[in-house]
């Protein structure tokens, strides 16, 4: 019987305890083999936003600032820093952070969504992105197992972060992790909402008819950055 799933390309990197798998050129899945810990197995360029820790500045709501070597850990969803003893630690009390300037980029912390990175600023809104490495769902893993012939199945209770913390999981089999990308909108009052049809129409409520027509005519895909940028540029044009 012919496999109906997209063709899978498995790249095996020598000396590294994970297997990146590209599905339909849209989703990258990382397989952590049994006995491996994700924090140790995944290479720097996969689990972090930047390949090396960057000089960054943290601005707090009380007006104070702090600087140091920082990087965003996609696996933990934490902004991390290197202390004088060269330990890698996660920032605490995130609710006190106004913004972080890192490697020329700007990050905000939102209680609901965590750390989000600014993509582009418009007069009435800011387009932002949230990136995380998350376990695949059981259903998706089952489909992947059937397509790749994987035979081993075992329980995983948590990801050991390597910094003394654990993240609970509900997975069976070799640990499969994928990068989840979520686009968000930040309005003038610093409220964060999903960059989907509903979020756009709430932000530009007085021009719903024209915006809906543009979405349909241009077949806007809210998971594509270029489509979102095109839509927001149109929204700004008709409201200016």
JSON list of C-alpha atoms in Angstrom, two decimals:
[
{"chain": "A", "resi": 1, "resn": "UNK", "atom": "CA", "xyz": [0.00, 0.00, 0.00]},
{"chain": "A", "resi": 2, "resn": "UNK", "atom": "CA", "xyz": [1.40, 3.37, -0.98]},
{"chain": "A", "resi": 3, "resn": "UNK", "atom": "CA", "xyz": [2.33, 5.66, 1.91]},
{"chain": "A", "resi": 4, "resn": "UNK", "atom": "CA", "xyz": [0.02, 8.70, 1.87]},
{"chain": "A", "resi": 5, "resn": "UNK", "atom": "CA", "xyz": [2.22, 10.75, 4.17]},
{"chain": "A", "resi": 6, "resn": "UNK", "atom": "CA", "xyz": [4.73, 13.22, 2.68]},
{"chain": "A", "resi": 7, "resn": "UNK", "atom": "CA", "xyz": [8.11, 11.76, 1.83]},
{"chain": "A", "resi": 8, "resn": "UNK", "atom": "CA", "xyz": [10.40, 11.90, 4.85]},
{"chain": "A", "resi": 9, "resn": "UNK", "atom": "CA", "xyz": [14.05, 12.86, 4.64]},
{"chain": "A", "resi": 10, "resn": "UNK", "atom": "CA", "xyz": [16.06, 11.75, 7.66]},
{"chain": "A", "resi": 11, "resn": "UNK", "atom": "CA", "xyz": [19.43, 13.39, 8.18]},
{"chain": "A", "resi": 12, "resn": "UNK", "atom": "CA", "xyz": [21.67, 11.50, 10.59]},
{"chain": "A", "resi": 13, "resn": "UNK", "atom": "CA", "xyz": [24.35, 13.73, 12.06]},
{"chain": "A", "resi": 14, "resn": "UNK", "atom": "CA", "xyz": [27.39, 11.81, 13.25]},
{"chain": "A", "resi": 15, "resn": "UNK", "atom": "CA", "xyz": [28.22, 12.21, 16.91]},
{"chain": "A", "resi": 16, "resn": "UNK", "atom": "CA", "xyz": [24.94, 13.95, 17.77]},
{"chain": "A", "resi": 17, "resn": "UNK", "atom": "CA", "xyz": [22.19, 12.23, 19.74]},
{"chain": "A", "resi": 18, "resn": "UNK", "atom": "CA", "xyz": [19.24, 13.44, 17.70]},
{"chain": "A", "resi": 19, "resn": "UNK", "atom": "CA", "xyz": [17.75, 12.97, 14.24]},
{"chain": "A", "resi": 20, "resn": "UNK", "atom": "CA", "xyz": [16.26, 16.01, 12.47]},
{"chain": "A", "resi": 21, "resn": "UNK", "atom": "CA", "xyz": [13.38, 15.02, 10.19]},
{"chain": "A", "resi": 22, "resn": "UNK", "atom": "CA", "xyz": [11.90, 17.35, 7.58]},
{"chain": "A", "resi": 23, "resn": "UNK", "atom": "CA", "xyz": [8.21, 16.85, 6.82]},
{"chain": "A", "resi": 24, "resn": "UNK", "atom": "CA", "xyz": [6.79, 18.41, 3.66]},
{"chain": "A", "resi": 25, "resn": "UNK", "atom": "CA", "xyz": [9.46, 21.15, 3.89]},
{"chain": "A", "resi": 26, "resn": "UNK", "atom": "CA", "xyz": [7.32, 22.89, 6.53]},
{"chain": "A", "resi": 27, "resn": "UNK", "atom": "CA", "xyz": [7.97, 21.17, 9.83]},
{"chain": "A", "resi": 28, "resn": "UNK", "atom": "CA", "xyz": [11.20, 19.98, 11.37]},
{"chain": "A", "resi": 29, "resn": "UNK", "atom": "CA", "xyz": [10.99, 17.14, 13.87]},
{"chain": "A", "resi": 30, "resn": "UNK", "atom": "CA", "xyz": [13.86, 16.23, 16.16]},
{"chain": "A", "resi": 31, "resn": "UNK", "atom": "CA", "xyz": [14.08, 12.68, 17.50]},
{"chain": "A", "resi": 32, "resn": "UNK", "atom": "CA", "xyz": [15.84, 12.23, 20.84]},
{"chain": "A", "resi": 33, "resn": "UNK", "atom": "CA", "xyz": [16.89, 8.62, 21.16]},
{"chain": "A", "resi": 34, "resn": "UNK", "atom": "CA", "xyz": [16.12, 6.56, 24.26]},
{"chain": "A", "resi": 35, "resn": "UNK", "atom": "CA", "xyz": [18.42, 7.35, 27.17]},
{"chain": "A", "resi": 36, "resn": "UNK", "atom": "CA", "xyz": [19.30, 10.82, 25.84]},
{"chain": "A", "resi": 37, "resn": "UNK", "atom": "CA", "xyz": [18.39, 14.06, 27.61]},
{"chain": "A", "resi": 38, "resn": "UNK", "atom": "CA", "xyz": [16.98, 16.70, 25.28]},
{"chain": "A", "resi": 39, "resn": "UNK", "atom": "CA", "xyz": [18.90, 19.59, 26.83]},
{"chain": "A", "resi": 40, "resn": "UNK", "atom": "CA", "xyz": [22.20, 17.79, 26.26]},
{"chain": "A", "resi": 41, "resn": "UNK", "atom": "CA", "xyz": [21.36, 16.03, 22.99]},
{"chain": "A", "resi": 42, "resn": "UNK", "atom": "CA", "xyz": [20.11, 19.03, 21.01]},
{"chain": "A", "resi": 43, "resn": "UNK", "atom": "CA", "xyz": [22.88, 21.22, 19.58]},
{"chain": "A", "resi": 44, "resn": "UNK", "atom": "CA", "xyz": [23.16, 24.92, 20.37]},
{"chain": "A", "resi": 45, "resn": "UNK", "atom": "CA", "xyz": [21.72, 26.11, 17.05]},
{"chain": "A", "resi": 46, "resn": "UNK", "atom": "CA", "xyz": [18.57, 24.03, 17.60]},
{"chain": "A", "resi": 47, "resn": "UNK", "atom": "CA", "xyz": [17.69, 24.69, 21.22]},
{"chain": "A", "resi": 48, "resn": "UNK", "atom": "CA", "xyz": [18.67, 28.37, 21.32]},
{"chain": "A", "resi": 49, "resn": "UNK", "atom": "CA", "xyz": [17.57, 31.42, 19.34]},
{"chain": "A", "resi": 50, "resn": "UNK", "atom": "CA", "xyz": [21.20, 32.31, 18.64]},
{"chain": "A", "resi": 51, "resn": "UNK", "atom": "CA", "xyz": [24.17, 30.03, 18.06]},
{"chain": "A", "resi": 52, "resn": "UNK", "atom": "CA", "xyz": [26.12, 31.87, 20.76]},
{"chain": "A", "resi": 53, "resn": "UNK", "atom": "CA", "xyz": [25.15, 33.94, 23.78]},
{"chain": "A", "resi": 54, "resn": "UNK", "atom": "CA", "xyz": [24.78, 37.58, 22.76]},
{"chain": "A", "resi": 55, "resn": "UNK", "atom": "CA", "xyz": [25.39, 40.80, 24.65]},
{"chain": "A", "resi": 56, "resn": "UNK", "atom": "CA", "xyz": [21.99, 42.03, 25.78]},
{"chain": "A", "resi": 57, "resn": "UNK", "atom": "CA", "xyz": [20.36, 44.71, 27.89]},
{"chain": "A", "resi": 58, "resn": "UNK", "atom": "CA", "xyz": [17.40, 44.12, 30.18]},
{"chain": "A", "resi": 59, "resn": "UNK", "atom": "CA", "xyz": [15.16, 47.10, 30.96]},
{"chain": "A", "resi": 60, "resn": "UNK", "atom": "CA", "xyz": [12.90, 46.88, 34.01]},
{"chain": "A", "resi": 61, "resn": "UNK", "atom": "CA", "xyz": [9.65, 48.68, 34.78]},
{"chain": "A", "resi": 62, "resn": "UNK", "atom": "CA", "xyz": [11.33, 50.42, 37.73]},
{"chain": "A", "resi": 63, "resn": "UNK", "atom": "CA", "xyz": [13.70, 52.20, 35.34]},
{"chain": "A", "resi": 64, "resn": "UNK", "atom": "CA", "xyz": [16.77, 50.09, 36.11]},
{"chain": "A", "resi": 65, "resn": "UNK", "atom": "CA", "xyz": [18.78, 48.19, 33.50]},
{"chain": "A", "resi": 66, "resn": "UNK", "atom": "CA", "xyz": [21.10, 45.21, 33.52]},
{"chain": "A", "resi": 67, "resn": "UNK", "atom": "CA", "xyz": [23.36, 43.77, 30.84]},
{"chain": "A", "resi": 68, "resn": "UNK", "atom": "CA", "xyz": [25.19, 40.55, 30.14]},
{"chain": "A", "resi": 69, "resn": "UNK", "atom": "CA", "xyz": [25.44, 37.55, 27.81]},
{"chain": "A", "resi": 70, "resn": "UNK", "atom": "CA", "xyz": [21.92, 36.31, 27.03]},
{"chain": "A", "resi": 71, "resn": "UNK", "atom": "CA", "xyz": [20.16, 33.78, 24.82]},
{"chain": "A", "resi": 72, "resn": "UNK", "atom": "CA", "xyz": [16.59, 32.52, 24.46]},
{"chain": "A", "resi": 73, "resn": "UNK", "atom": "CA", "xyz": [16.20, 28.79, 25.13]},
{"chain": "A", "resi": 74, "resn": "UNK", "atom": "CA", "xyz": [13.45, 27.46, 22.85]},
{"chain": "A", "resi": 75, "resn": "UNK", "atom": "CA", "xyz": [13.31, 24.13, 24.66]},
{"chain": "A", "resi": 76, "resn": "UNK", "atom": "CA", "xyz": [12.61, 25.68, 28.06]},
{"chain": "A", "resi": 77, "resn": "UNK", "atom": "CA", "xyz": [10.92, 28.89, 26.90]},
{"chain": "A", "resi": 78, "resn": "UNK", "atom": "CA", "xyz": [13.35, 30.77, 29.16]},
{"chain": "A", "resi": 79, "resn": "UNK", "atom": "CA", "xyz": [15.66, 33.73, 28.63]},
{"chain": "A", "resi": 80, "resn": "UNK", "atom": "CA", "xyz": [19.00, 32.58, 29.97]},
{"chain": "A", "resi": 81, "resn": "UNK", "atom": "CA", "xyz": [22.23, 34.30, 30.99]},
{"chain": "A", "resi": 82, "resn": "UNK", "atom": "CA", "xyz": [25.79, 33.32, 31.88]},
{"chain": "A", "resi": 83, "resn": "UNK", "atom": "CA", "xyz": [26.87, 34.37, 35.36]},
{"chain": "A", "resi": 84, "resn": "UNK", "atom": "CA", "xyz": [30.47, 35.20, 36.44]},
{"chain": "A", "resi": 85, "resn": "UNK", "atom": "CA", "xyz": [30.99, 31.54, 37.40]},
{"chain": "A", "resi": 86, "resn": "UNK", "atom": "CA", "xyz": [30.04, 30.60, 33.80]},
{"chain": "A", "resi": 87, "resn": "UNK", "atom": "CA", "xyz": [26.86, 28.86, 34.90]},
{"chain": "A", "resi": 88, "resn": "UNK", "atom": "CA", "xyz": [23.86, 29.06, 32.56]},
{"chain": "A", "resi": 89, "resn": "UNK", "atom": "CA", "xyz": [20.82, 30.27, 34.48]},
{"chain": "A", "resi": 90, "resn": "UNK", "atom": "CA", "xyz": [17.30, 31.42, 33.62]},
{"chain": "A", "resi": 91, "resn": "UNK", "atom": "CA", "xyz": [16.01, 34.91, 34.35]},
{"chain": "A", "resi": 92, "resn": "UNK", "atom": "CA", "xyz": [13.55, 35.13, 37.25]},
{"chain": "A", "resi": 93, "resn": "UNK", "atom": "CA", "xyz": [10.77, 37.61, 38.07]},
{"chain": "A", "resi": 94, "resn": "UNK", "atom": "CA", "xyz": [9.96, 38.04, 34.38]},
{"chain": "A", "resi": 95, "resn": "UNK", "atom": "CA", "xyz": [6.91, 40.17, 35.19]},
{"chain": "A", "resi": 96, "resn": "UNK", "atom": "CA", "xyz": [9.30, 42.99, 36.22]},
{"chain": "A", "resi": 97, "resn": "UNK", "atom": "CA", "xyz": [10.95, 43.06, 32.76]},
{"chain": "A", "resi": 98, "resn": "UNK", "atom": "CA", "xyz": [9.84, 45.82, 30.39]},
{"chain": "A", "resi": 99, "resn": "UNK", "atom": "CA", "xyz": [11.91, 44.66, 27.42]},
{"chain": "A", "resi": 100, "resn": "UNK", "atom": "CA", "xyz": [15.14, 42.92, 26.44]},
{"chain": "A", "resi": 101, "resn": "UNK", "atom": "CA", "xyz": [17.40, 44.12, 23.66]},
{"chain": "A", "resi": 102, "resn": "UNK", "atom": "CA", "xyz": [19.42, 41.19, 22.40]},
{"chain": "A", "resi": 103, "resn": "UNK", "atom": "CA", "xyz": [21.60, 40.90, 19.32]},
{"chain": "A", "resi": 104, "resn": "UNK", "atom": "CA", "xyz": [19.77, 43.82, 17.68]},
{"chain": "A", "resi": 105, "resn": "UNK", "atom": "CA", "xyz": [16.38, 42.22, 18.42]},
{"chain": "A", "resi": 106, "resn": "UNK", "atom": "CA", "xyz": [13.71, 43.16, 20.96]},
{"chain": "A", "resi": 107, "resn": "UNK", "atom": "CA", "xyz": [11.94, 40.72, 23.27]},
{"chain": "A", "resi": 108, "resn": "UNK", "atom": "CA", "xyz": [8.99, 41.23, 25.60]},
{"chain": "A", "resi": 109, "resn": "UNK", "atom": "CA", "xyz": [7.64, 38.96, 28.31]},
{"chain": "A", "resi": 110, "resn": "UNK", "atom": "CA", "xyz": [3.93, 38.26, 28.36]},
{"chain": "A", "resi": 111, "resn": "UNK", "atom": "CA", "xyz": [2.37, 36.34, 31.26]},
{"chain": "A", "resi": 112, "resn": "UNK", "atom": "CA", "xyz": [0.24, 34.25, 28.90]},
{"chain": "A", "resi": 113, "resn": "UNK", "atom": "CA", "xyz": [2.60, 33.64, 25.99]},
{"chain": "A", "resi": 114, "resn": "UNK", "atom": "CA", "xyz": [6.05, 33.90, 27.58]},
{"chain": "A", "resi": 115, "resn": "UNK", "atom": "CA", "xyz": [8.92, 35.53, 25.71]},
{"chain": "A", "resi": 116, "resn": "UNK", "atom": "CA", "xyz": [7.97, 37.00, 22.34]},
{"chain": "A", "resi": 117, "resn": "UNK", "atom": "CA", "xyz": [10.24, 38.60, 19.77]},
{"chain": "A", "resi": 118, "resn": "UNK", "atom": "CA", "xyz": [9.37, 41.69, 17.74]},
{"chain": "A", "resi": 119, "resn": "UNK", "atom": "CA", "xyz": [9.29, 41.09, 13.98]},
{"chain": "A", "resi": 120, "resn": "UNK", "atom": "CA", "xyz": [8.02, 44.42, 12.66]},
{"chain": "A", "resi": 121, "resn": "UNK", "atom": "CA", "xyz": [6.42, 47.53, 14.12]},
{"chain": "A", "resi": 122, "resn": "UNK", "atom": "CA", "xyz": [3.48, 49.29, 12.44]},
{"chain": "A", "resi": 123, "resn": "UNK", "atom": "CA", "xyz": [1.78, 52.54, 13.50]},
{"chain": "A", "resi": 124, "resn": "UNK", "atom": "CA", "xyz": [-1.12, 50.74, 15.19]},
{"chain": "A", "resi": 125, "resn": "UNK", "atom": "CA", "xyz": [0.37, 47.37, 16.13]},
{"chain": "A", "resi": 126, "resn": "UNK", "atom": "CA", "xyz": [3.54, 45.33, 16.48]},
{"chain": "A", "resi": 127, "resn": "UNK", "atom": "CA", "xyz": [3.92, 41.94, 14.84]},
{"chain": "A", "resi": 128, "resn": "UNK", "atom": "CA", "xyz": [5.75, 39.49, 17.07]},
{"chain": "A", "resi": 129, "resn": "UNK", "atom": "CA", "xyz": [6.72, 35.83, 17.07]},
{"chain": "A", "resi": 130, "resn": "UNK", "atom": "CA", "xyz": [6.91, 33.18, 19.75]},
{"chain": "A", "resi": 131, "resn": "UNK", "atom": "CA", "xyz": [9.11, 30.14, 19.11]},
{"chain": "A", "resi": 132, "resn": "UNK", "atom": "CA", "xyz": [9.24, 27.01, 21.25]},
{"chain": "A", "resi": 133, "resn": "UNK", "atom": "CA", "xyz": [10.39, 23.42, 20.99]},
{"chain": "A", "resi": 134, "resn": "UNK", "atom": "CA", "xyz": [7.53, 21.18, 22.10]},
{"chain": "A", "resi": 135, "resn": "UNK", "atom": "CA", "xyz": [6.79, 17.43, 22.21]},
{"chain": "A", "resi": 136, "resn": "UNK", "atom": "CA", "xyz": [4.66, 16.11, 19.39]},
{"chain": "A", "resi": 137, "resn": "UNK", "atom": "CA", "xyz": [1.14, 14.95, 20.10]},
{"chain": "A", "resi": 138, "resn": "UNK", "atom": "CA", "xyz": [0.55, 11.22, 20.57]},
{"chain": "A", "resi": 139, "resn": "UNK", "atom": "CA", "xyz": [-1.50, 11.10, 17.38]},
{"chain": "A", "resi": 140, "resn": "UNK", "atom": "CA", "xyz": [1.19, 12.73, 15.30]},
{"chain": "A", "resi": 141, "resn": "UNK", "atom": "CA", "xyz": [3.86, 10.53, 16.78]},
{"chain": "A", "resi": 142, "resn": "UNK", "atom": "CA", "xyz": [1.80, 7.47, 15.90]},
{"chain": "A", "resi": 143, "resn": "UNK", "atom": "CA", "xyz": [1.61, 8.56, 12.28]},
{"chain": "A", "resi": 144, "resn": "UNK", "atom": "CA", "xyz": [5.34, 9.20, 12.21]},
{"chain": "A", "resi": 145, "resn": "UNK", "atom": "CA", "xyz": [6.09, 5.82, 13.74]},
{"chain": "A", "resi": 146, "resn": "UNK", "atom": "CA", "xyz": [4.05, 4.03, 11.08]},
{"chain": "A", "resi": 147, "resn": "UNK", "atom": "CA", "xyz": [5.78, 5.91, 8.29]},
{"chain": "A", "resi": 148, "resn": "UNK", "atom": "CA", "xyz": [9.33, 5.38, 9.57]},
{"chain": "A", "resi": 149, "resn": "UNK", "atom": "CA", "xyz": [9.18, 1.86, 10.92]},
{"chain": "A", "resi": 150, "resn": "UNK", "atom": "CA", "xyz": [10.21, 2.80, 14.45]},
{"chain": "A", "resi": 151, "resn": "UNK", "atom": "CA", "xyz": [9.65, -0.16, 16.78]},
{"chain": "A", "resi": 152, "resn": "UNK", "atom": "CA", "xyz": [10.71, 0.98, 20.27]},
{"chain": "A", "resi": 153, "resn": "UNK", "atom": "CA", "xyz": [8.04, 2.48, 22.53]},
{"chain": "A", "resi": 154, "resn": "UNK", "atom": "CA", "xyz": [8.60, 3.67, 26.08]},
{"chain": "A", "resi": 155, "resn": "UNK", "atom": "CA", "xyz": [7.29, 6.26, 28.51]},
{"chain": "A", "resi": 156, "resn": "UNK", "atom": "CA", "xyz": [8.84, 9.71, 28.98]},
{"chain": "A", "resi": 157, "resn": "UNK", "atom": "CA", "xyz": [7.77, 11.54, 32.12]},
{"chain": "A", "resi": 158, "resn": "UNK", "atom": "CA", "xyz": [9.79, 14.74, 31.76]},
{"chain": "A", "resi": 159, "resn": "UNK", "atom": "CA", "xyz": [12.55, 16.62, 29.97]},
{"chain": "A", "resi": 160, "resn": "UNK", "atom": "CA", "xyz": [15.61, 17.11, 32.14]},
{"chain": "A", "resi": 161, "resn": "UNK", "atom": "CA", "xyz": [16.62, 20.70, 31.43]},
{"chain": "A", "resi": 162, "resn": "UNK", "atom": "CA", "xyz": [20.18, 20.37, 32.67]},
{"chain": "A", "resi": 163, "resn": "UNK", "atom": "CA", "xyz": [19.72, 23.36, 35.00]},
{"chain": "A", "resi": 164, "resn": "UNK", "atom": "CA", "xyz": [18.05, 21.51, 37.84]},
{"chain": "A", "resi": 165, "resn": "UNK", "atom": "CA", "xyz": [14.49, 21.82, 36.54]},
{"chain": "A", "resi": 166, "resn": "UNK", "atom": "CA", "xyz": [12.25, 19.37, 34.71]},
{"chain": "A", "resi": 167, "resn": "UNK", "atom": "CA", "xyz": [9.40, 19.89, 32.26]},
{"chain": "A", "resi": 168, "resn": "UNK", "atom": "CA", "xyz": [6.63, 17.32, 32.44]},
{"chain": "A", "resi": 169, "resn": "UNK", "atom": "CA", "xyz": [5.69, 15.45, 29.26]},
{"chain": "A", "resi": 170, "resn": "UNK", "atom": "CA", "xyz": [2.99, 13.09, 28.10]},
{"chain": "A", "resi": 171, "resn": "UNK", "atom": "CA", "xyz": [4.77, 11.11, 25.41]},
{"chain": "A", "resi": 172, "resn": "UNK", "atom": "CA", "xyz": [5.46, 7.52, 24.44]},
{"chain": "A", "resi": 173, "resn": "UNK", "atom": "CA", "xyz": [8.45, 6.25, 22.53]},
{"chain": "A", "resi": 174, "resn": "UNK", "atom": "CA", "xyz": [11.59, 8.07, 21.48]},
{"chain": "A", "resi": 175, "resn": "UNK", "atom": "CA", "xyz": [11.18, 11.74, 22.34]},
{"chain": "A", "resi": 176, "resn": "UNK", "atom": "CA", "xyz": [9.98, 13.65, 19.28]},
{"chain": "A", "resi": 177, "resn": "UNK", "atom": "CA", "xyz": [10.22, 17.43, 19.43]},
{"chain": "A", "resi": 178, "resn": "UNK", "atom": "CA", "xyz": [9.08, 20.01, 16.90]},
{"chain": "A", "resi": 179, "resn": "UNK", "atom": "CA", "xyz": [9.45, 23.77, 16.70]},
{"chain": "A", "resi": 180, "resn": "UNK", "atom": "CA", "xyz": [6.17, 25.61, 17.21]},
{"chain": "A", "resi": 181, "resn": "UNK", "atom": "CA", "xyz": [5.94, 29.11, 15.72]},
{"chain": "A", "resi": 182, "resn": "UNK", "atom": "CA", "xyz": [3.12, 31.41, 16.81]},
{"chain": "A", "resi": 183, "resn": "UNK", "atom": "CA", "xyz": [2.56, 34.91, 15.40]},
{"chain": "A", "resi": 184, "resn": "UNK", "atom": "CA", "xyz": [1.18, 37.53, 17.75]},
{"chain": "A", "resi": 185, "resn": "UNK", "atom": "CA", "xyz": [0.03, 41.15, 17.73]},
{"chain": "A", "resi": 186, "resn": "UNK", "atom": "CA", "xyz": [0.87, 43.75, 20.38]},
{"chain": "A", "resi": 187, "resn": "UNK", "atom": "CA", "xyz": [-1.46, 46.73, 20.42]},
{"chain": "A", "resi": 188, "resn": "UNK", "atom": "CA", "xyz": [-0.74, 50.26, 21.69]},
{"chain": "A", "resi": 189, "resn": "UNK", "atom": "CA", "xyz": [-1.84, 49.25, 25.20]},
{"chain": "A", "resi": 190, "resn": "UNK", "atom": "CA", "xyz": [0.68, 46.36, 25.22]},
{"chain": "A", "resi": 191, "resn": "UNK", "atom": "CA", "xyz": [-2.10, 43.80, 25.01]},
{"chain": "A", "resi": 192, "resn": "UNK", "atom": "CA", "xyz": [-1.04, 40.62, 23.19]},
{"chain": "A", "resi": 193, "resn": "UNK", "atom": "CA", "xyz": [-3.36, 38.58, 20.99]},
{"chain": "A", "resi": 194, "resn": "UNK", "atom": "CA", "xyz": [-3.00, 35.94, 18.28]},
{"chain": "A", "resi": 195, "resn": "UNK", "atom": "CA", "xyz": [-2.27, 37.25, 14.79]},
{"chain": "A", "resi": 196, "resn": "UNK", "atom": "CA", "xyz": [-5.24, 35.46, 13.25]},
{"chain": "A", "resi": 197, "resn": "UNK", "atom": "CA", "xyz": [-8.39, 36.69, 11.51]},
{"chain": "A", "resi": 198, "resn": "UNK", "atom": "CA", "xyz": [-10.16, 37.39, 14.79]},
{"chain": "A", "resi": 199, "resn": "UNK", "atom": "CA", "xyz": [-7.19, 39.26, 16.24]},
{"chain": "A", "resi": 200, "resn": "UNK", "atom": "CA", "xyz": [-6.75, 41.40, 13.13]},
{"chain": "A", "resi": 201, "resn": "UNK", "atom": "CA", "xyz": [-10.44, 42.28, 12.91]},
{"chain": "A", "resi": 202, "resn": "UNK", "atom": "CA", "xyz": [-10.61, 43.25, 16.58]},
{"chain": "A", "resi": 203, "resn": "UNK", "atom": "CA", "xyz": [-7.61, 45.53, 16.15]},
{"chain": "A", "resi": 204, "resn": "UNK", "atom": "CA", "xyz": [-9.00, 47.17, 13.00]},
{"chain": "A", "resi": 205, "resn": "UNK", "atom": "CA", "xyz": [-12.70, 46.86, 13.84]},
{"chain": "A", "resi": 206, "resn": "UNK", "atom": "CA", "xyz": [-13.84, 49.88, 11.80]},
{"chain": "A", "resi": 207, "resn": "UNK", "atom": "CA", "xyz": [-12.58, 48.36, 8.55]},
{"chain": "A", "resi": 208, "resn": "UNK", "atom": "CA", "xyz": [-13.78, 44.77, 8.91]},
{"chain": "A", "resi": 209, "resn": "UNK", "atom": "CA", "xyz": [-15.49, 44.59, 5.52]},
{"chain": "A", "resi": 210, "resn": "UNK", "atom": "CA", "xyz": [-12.45, 45.72, 3.51]},
{"chain": "A", "resi": 211, "resn": "UNK", "atom": "CA", "xyz": [-10.05, 43.58, 5.53]},
{"chain": "A", "resi": 212, "resn": "UNK", "atom": "CA", "xyz": [-12.21, 40.46, 5.19]},
{"chain": "A", "resi": 213, "resn": "UNK", "atom": "CA", "xyz": [-12.37, 41.02, 1.43]},
{"chain": "A", "resi": 214, "resn": "UNK", "atom": "CA", "xyz": [-8.58, 41.38, 1.26]},
{"chain": "A", "resi": 215, "resn": "UNK", "atom": "CA", "xyz": [-8.08, 38.18, 3.28]},
{"chain": "A", "resi": 216, "resn": "UNK", "atom": "CA", "xyz": [-10.32, 36.23, 0.92]},
{"chain": "A", "resi": 217, "resn": "UNK", "atom": "CA", "xyz": [-8.94, 37.72, -2.31]},
{"chain": "A", "resi": 218, "resn": "UNK", "atom": "CA", "xyz": [-5.31, 37.26, -1.30]},
{"chain": "A", "resi": 219, "resn": "UNK", "atom": "CA", "xyz": [-5.93, 33.90, 0.39]},
{"chain": "A", "resi": 220, "resn": "UNK", "atom": "CA", "xyz": [-4.03, 35.04, 3.45]},
{"chain": "A", "resi": 221, "resn": "UNK", "atom": "CA", "xyz": [-2.31, 32.25, 5.37]},
{"chain": "A", "resi": 222, "resn": "UNK", "atom": "CA", "xyz": [-2.03, 33.36, 9.00]},
{"chain": "A", "resi": 223, "resn": "UNK", "atom": "CA", "xyz": [0.85, 30.95, 9.55]},
{"chain": "A", "resi": 224, "resn": "UNK", "atom": "CA", "xyz": [3.01, 32.63, 6.89]},
{"chain": "A", "resi": 225, "resn": "UNK", "atom": "CA", "xyz": [5.04, 35.69, 7.86]},
{"chain": "A", "resi": 226, "resn": "UNK", "atom": "CA", "xyz": [4.93, 37.27, 4.40]},
{"chain": "A", "resi": 227, "resn": "UNK", "atom": "CA", "xyz": [1.13, 36.99, 4.27]},
{"chain": "A", "resi": 228, "resn": "UNK", "atom": "CA", "xyz": [0.76, 38.59, 7.69]},
{"chain": "A", "resi": 229, "resn": "UNK", "atom": "CA", "xyz": [3.08, 41.44, 6.73]},
{"chain": "A", "resi": 230, "resn": "UNK", "atom": "CA", "xyz": [1.12, 42.03, 3.53]},
{"chain": "A", "resi": 231, "resn": "UNK", "atom": "CA", "xyz": [-2.16, 42.03, 5.46]},
{"chain": "A", "resi": 232, "resn": "UNK", "atom": "CA", "xyz": [-0.92, 44.44, 8.12]},
{"chain": "A", "resi": 233, "resn": "UNK", "atom": "CA", "xyz": [0.46, 46.80, 5.48]},
{"chain": "A", "resi": 234, "resn": "UNK", "atom": "CA", "xyz": [-2.97, 46.81, 3.83]},
{"chain": "A", "resi": 235, "resn": "UNK", "atom": "CA", "xyz": [-4.64, 47.46, 7.20]},
{"chain": "A", "resi": 236, "resn": "UNK", "atom": "CA", "xyz": [-2.37, 50.43, 7.82]},
{"chain": "A", "resi": 237, "resn": "UNK", "atom": "CA", "xyz": [-3.06, 51.86, 4.36]},
{"chain": "A", "resi": 238, "resn": "UNK", "atom": "CA", "xyz": [-6.83, 51.87, 4.73]},
{"chain": "A", "resi": 239, "resn": "UNK", "atom": "CA", "xyz": [-6.73, 53.31, 8.27]},
{"chain": "A", "resi": 240, "resn": "UNK", "atom": "CA", "xyz": [-4.22, 56.08, 7.56]}
]
